[in-house]
Coordinates of C-alpha atoms in Angstrom, one line a residue:
X1 CA 23.7 100.0 12.1
X2 CA 21.0 98.0 13.9
X3 CA 17.5 99.3 13.5
X4 CA 14.3 98.1 15.2
X5 CA 10.6 98.9 15.4
X6 CA 9.1 98.6 18.9
X7 CA 5.6 97.5 17.8
X8 CA 3.9 97.6 21.2
X9 CA 5.0 100.0 24.0
X10 CA 3.2 101.8 26.9
X11 CA 5.5 104.9 26.6
X12 CA 2.7 107.1 28.1
X13 CA 2.8 105.1 31.3
X14 CA 3.5 107.3 34.4
X15 CA 6.7 105.2 35.0
X16 CA 8.3 107.2 32.2
X17 CA 7.1 110.7 33.3
X18 CA 10.2 111.7 35.1
X19 CA 12.9 110.7 32.6
X20 CA 11.2 110.2 29.2
X21 CA 13.8 112.3 27.3
X22 CA 16.5 110.0 28.5
X23 CA 14.4 106.9 27.8
X24 CA 13.9 108.1 24.2
X25 CA 17.6 109.0 23.8
X26 CA 18.7 105.6 25.0
X27 CA 16.2 103.9 22.7
X28 CA 17.5 105.8 19.7
X29 CA 21.1 104.9 20.6
X30 CA 20.1 101.2 20.8
X31 CA 18.8 101.4 17.2
X32 CA 15.1 101.9 17.7
X33 CA 13.6 103.6 14.6
X34 CA 10.1 104.0 16.0
X35 CA 7.9 103.2 19.0
X36 CA 4.2 102.3 18.5
X37 CA 2.6 103.8 21.6
X38 CA -0.5 101.9 22.6
X39 CA -3.2 103.0 25.0
X40 CA -5.3 101.1 27.6
X41 CA -8.0 103.6 28.4
X42 CA -9.5 106.8 27.0
X43 CA -7.8 108.9 29.7
X44 CA -4.4 108.2 28.0
X45 CA -5.4 109.2 24.5
X46 CA -4.5 112.9 24.8
X47 CA -1.2 112.1 26.5
X48 CA -0.3 109.7 23.7
X49 CA -1.1 112.2 21.0
X50 CA 0.9 114.9 22.8
X51 CA 3.9 112.5 22.9
X52 CA 3.5 111.8 19.2
X53 CA 3.7 115.6 18.5
X54 CA 6.7 116.0 20.9
X55 CA 8.6 113.1 19.4
X56 CA 7.4 113.5 15.9
X57 CA 8.0 110.5 13.6
X58 CA 9.4 108.5 16.5
X59 CA 6.5 107.9 18.9
X60 CA 3.6 106.8 16.7
X61 CA 0.1 106.7 18.2
X62 CA -2.3 103.8 18.5
X63 CA -5.6 104.3 20.3
X64 CA -7.9 101.7 21.7
X65 CA -9.7 100.3 24.7
X66 CA -8.0 97.5 26.5
X67 CA -10.1 94.6 27.9
X68 CA -8.8 95.4 31.4
X69 CA -9.8 98.8 32.9
X70 CA -9.1 100.6 36.1
X71 CA -5.9 101.2 38.3
X72 CA -3.8 98.2 39.3
X73 CA -5.4 97.9 42.6
X74 CA -9.0 97.9 41.2
X75 CA -8.7 96.2 37.8
X76 CA -12.0 95.2 36.2
X77 CA -13.3 93.9 32.9
X78 CA -14.1 96.5 30.1
X79 CA -17.7 97.7 29.6
X80 CA -19.5 99.4 26.7
X81 CA -19.4 102.6 28.7
X82 CA -15.6 102.6 28.5
X83 CA -15.8 102.3 24.7
X84 CA -18.4 105.0 24.3
X85 CA -16.1 107.5 26.0
X86 CA -13.3 106.5 23.6
X87 CA -14.9 106.4 20.2
X88 CA -15.2 110.1 19.6
X89 CA -11.5 110.6 20.3
X90 CA -10.5 107.7 18.1
X91 CA -12.6 109.2 15.3
X92 CA -11.0 112.6 15.9
X93 CA -7.5 111.3 15.6
X94 CA -8.0 108.5 13.0
X95 CA -5.8 110.0 10.3
X96 CA -2.8 110.2 12.7
X97 CA -3.1 106.7 14.0
X98 CA -0.9 103.8 13.1
X99 CA -3.3 101.2 14.5
X100 CA -6.3 100.6 16.8
X101 CA -4.9 99.3 20.1
X102 CA -4.5 98.0 22.6
X103 CA -7.6 96.0 22.2
X104 CA -8.5 92.4 22.7
X105 CA -9.7 89.8 25.2
X106 CA -8.5 89.0 28.8
X107 CA -10.1 85.9 30.3
X108 CA -7.9 85.9 33.4
X109 CA -10.3 84.6 36.2
X110 CA -9.7 87.7 38.4
X111 CA -10.7 89.9 35.4
X112 CA -13.5 88.0 33.7
X113 CA -15.0 85.4 35.9
X114 CA -18.5 85.4 34.4
X115 CA -19.9 84.6 30.9
X116 CA -21.5 88.1 30.7
X117 CA -18.1 89.8 31.3
X118 CA -16.5 87.7 28.6
X119 CA -19.4 88.4 26.2
X120 CA -19.1 92.2 26.9
X121 CA -15.4 92.0 26.2
X122 CA -16.2 90.2 22.9
X123 CA -18.7 92.9 21.9
X124 CA -16.3 95.7 22.8
X125 CA -13.6 94.0 20.6
X126 CA -16.0 93.5 17.7
X127 CA -16.9 97.2 17.7
X128 CA -13.2 98.1 17.7
X129 CA -12.5 95.7 14.8
X130 CA -15.3 97.5 12.9
X131 CA -13.5 100.8 13.7
X132 CA -10.3 99.4 12.3
X133 CA -11.9 98.2 9.2
X134 CA -13.7 101.5 8.7
X135 CA -10.5 103.5 9.1
X136 CA -8.4 100.9 7.3
X137 CA -6.1 100.5 10.3
X138 CA -4.4 97.4 11.8
X139 CA -5.2 96.1 15.2
X140 CA -2.7 95.8 18.1
X141 CA -4.2 93.0 20.2
X142 CA -4.0 91.6 23.7
X143 CA -5.1 88.0 24.3
X144 CA -4.1 87.0 27.9
X145 CA -5.7 83.6 28.8
X146 CA -7.8 84.0 25.7
X147 CA -5.6 83.0 22.8
X148 CA -7.9 80.8 20.9
X149 CA -11.1 82.9 21.5
X150 CA -9.3 86.0 20.4
X151 CA -7.9 84.5 17.1
X152 CA -11.3 82.9 16.3
X153 CA -13.1 86.1 16.9
X154 CA -10.7 88.1 14.8
X155 CA -11.1 85.6 11.9
X156 CA -14.9 85.5 12.3
X157 CA -15.0 89.3 12.0
X158 CA -12.8 89.5 9.0
X159 CA -9.8 91.3 10.6
X160 CA -6.9 91.1 8.2
X161 CA -4.1 93.2 9.6
X162 CA -3.4 92.0 13.2
X163 CA -0.6 92.1 15.7
X164 CA -1.0 89.7 18.6
X165 CA 1.3 91.0 21.2
X166 CA 3.1 88.9 23.9
X167 CA 0.8 85.9 23.0
X168 CA 0.6 83.6 25.9
X169 CA -1.2 80.6 24.3
X170 CA 0.0 77.4 22.8
X171 CA 2.2 77.5 19.7
X172 CA -0.4 75.3 17.9
X173 CA -3.0 78.0 18.5
X174 CA -0.6 80.8 17.4
X175 CA -0.1 78.9 14.1
X176 CA -3.8 79.2 13.4
X177 CA -3.3 83.0 13.6
X178 CA -0.2 82.8 11.5
X179 CA -2.1 80.9 8.8
X180 CA -4.7 83.8 8.8
X181 CA -1.8 86.2 8.1
X182 CA -1.5 87.6 11.6
X183 CA 1.8 88.7 13.2
X184 CA 3.1 88.0 16.7
X185 CA 5.4 90.4 18.6
X186 CA 8.0 89.1 21.1
X187 CA 9.0 91.0 24.2
X188 CA 12.4 90.9 26.1
X189 CA 10.7 88.6 28.7
X190 CA 11.3 85.8 26.1
X191 CA 14.6 85.2 27.9
X192 CA 12.7 84.1 31.1
X193 CA 9.6 82.5 29.5
X194 CA 9.6 78.9 28.4
X195 CA 6.2 79.5 26.7
X196 CA 7.5 82.5 24.6
X197 CA 10.6 80.4 23.7
X198 CA 8.4 77.6 22.4
X199 CA 6.4 80.2 20.5
X200 CA 9.4 81.6 18.7
X201 CA 10.6 78.1 17.8
X202 CA 7.3 77.3 16.2
X203 CA 6.5 80.6 14.4
X204 CA 8.1 81.4 11.1
X205 CA 10.3 84.5 11.2
X206 CA 8.1 85.9 8.5
X207 CA 5.3 86.5 11.0
X208 CA 7.4 87.7 14.0
X209 CA 7.7 91.4 15.0
X210 CA 9.6 92.9 18.0
X211 CA 8.1 94.7 21.0
X212 CA 9.0 95.7 24.5
X213 CA 5.6 96.2 26.1
X214 CA 7.5 98.7 28.3
X215 CA 7.4 99.3 31.2
X216 CA 6.2 95.6 31.6
X217 CA 7.7 92.3 30.3
X218 CA 11.3 93.2 30.6
X219 CA 14.3 90.8 30.9
X220 CA 14.0 91.0 34.7
X221 CA 10.9 90.7 36.8
X222 CA 9.7 93.7 38.7
X223 CA 12.3 95.9 36.9
X224 CA 11.1 98.7 34.6
X225 CA 11.4 97.7 31.0
X226 CA 12.5 100.2 28.4
X227 CA 12.4 100.4 24.5
X228 CA 16.2 100.1 24.4
X229 CA 15.8 96.4 25.6
X230 CA 14.3 95.5 22.2
X231 CA 17.8 94.2 21.3
X232 CA 17.3 91.4 23.9
X233 CA 14.3 90.1 22.0
X234 CA 16.2 90.3 18.7
X235 CA 19.2 88.5 20.0
X236 CA 17.2 85.7 21.6
X237 CA 15.1 85.2 18.5
X238 CA 18.3 85.0 16.5
X239 CA 19.7 82.4 18.8
X240 CA 16.6 80.2 18.7
X241 CA 16.3 80.5 14.9
X242 CA 20.0 80.0 14.2
X243 CA 20.3 83.3 12.2
X244 CA 22.1 86.6 12.7
X245 CA 20.7 89.4 14.7
X246 CA 21.0 91.5 11.5
X247 CA 18.7 89.0 9.8
X248 CA 16.1 89.2 12.6
X249 CA 16.3 93.0 12.5
X250 CA 15.8 93.0 8.7
X251 CA 12.9 90.6 8.6
X252 CA 11.1 91.9 11.7
X253 CA 11.3 95.5 10.4
X254 CA 10.0 94.4 7.0
X255 CA 7.1 92.6 8.8
X256 CA 6.3 95.8 10.8
X257 CA 6.3 97.8 7.6
X258 CA 3.9 95.3 5.9
X259 CA 1.6 95.2 8.9
X260 CA 1.6 99.0 9.6
X261 CA 1.7 100.6 6.2
X262 CA 1.8 104.2 7.6
X263 CA 5.3 103.3 9.1
X264 CA 6.9 103.8 5.7
X265 CA 5.4 107.2 5.3
X266 CA 6.3 108.3 8.9
X267 CA 9.9 107.1 8.6
X268 CA 10.1 108.2 4.9
X269 CA 11.4 104.8 3.9

């Protein structure tokens, strides 16, 4: 039987509100053992926790403040105020969390066009790295248009357990993260992304995990992605690496267990 860990998923997104039971059922049928549910803003925290109670030991919560805030039509760079709202809730739920995330840097010009915005993002990330260290939790990290700055900051701050999700930087930069012991998760969009394909070719399988980033980064643009599509990532990685899907499943699951120690306890493995 195929078994996968979806290490980065926005299952609390409103795109899943109308059919989440079916989405979860289809994921389980596809062999998904667990979904790590990441947040973007403090408003999502309670919903993620409720889902983790409703789908106990299947949806596993990660709470953190994303570097991009606001609705799609009004996106902006994160501020200290966003973090201040979130910290008390992260502290409240710390014992139930699998990781702090989604956190990171986003230096896309439309999000962070000034040095002050980039610096505030760095300071918000530093504070969340400190939270992760204090609570002995891994970090689930975003790094769009900021691959090298993100990896450098993580290393400078002594972050040890790190997942860099859907990394969009150069493979040579990713290798700097791999040398630091960081893991990289690959979404189903790998089948339509030359950059992700180059990344998979370069990275050792021992530092690769699987993700869907649902409802984004699916195999088709502008089509809702779902956790069941994780098999697409596994199959494509297997093809690039010249190994069986079963081998990819085995190694990526082992990697997820190593990176997220609470997984073993949650899944009773």
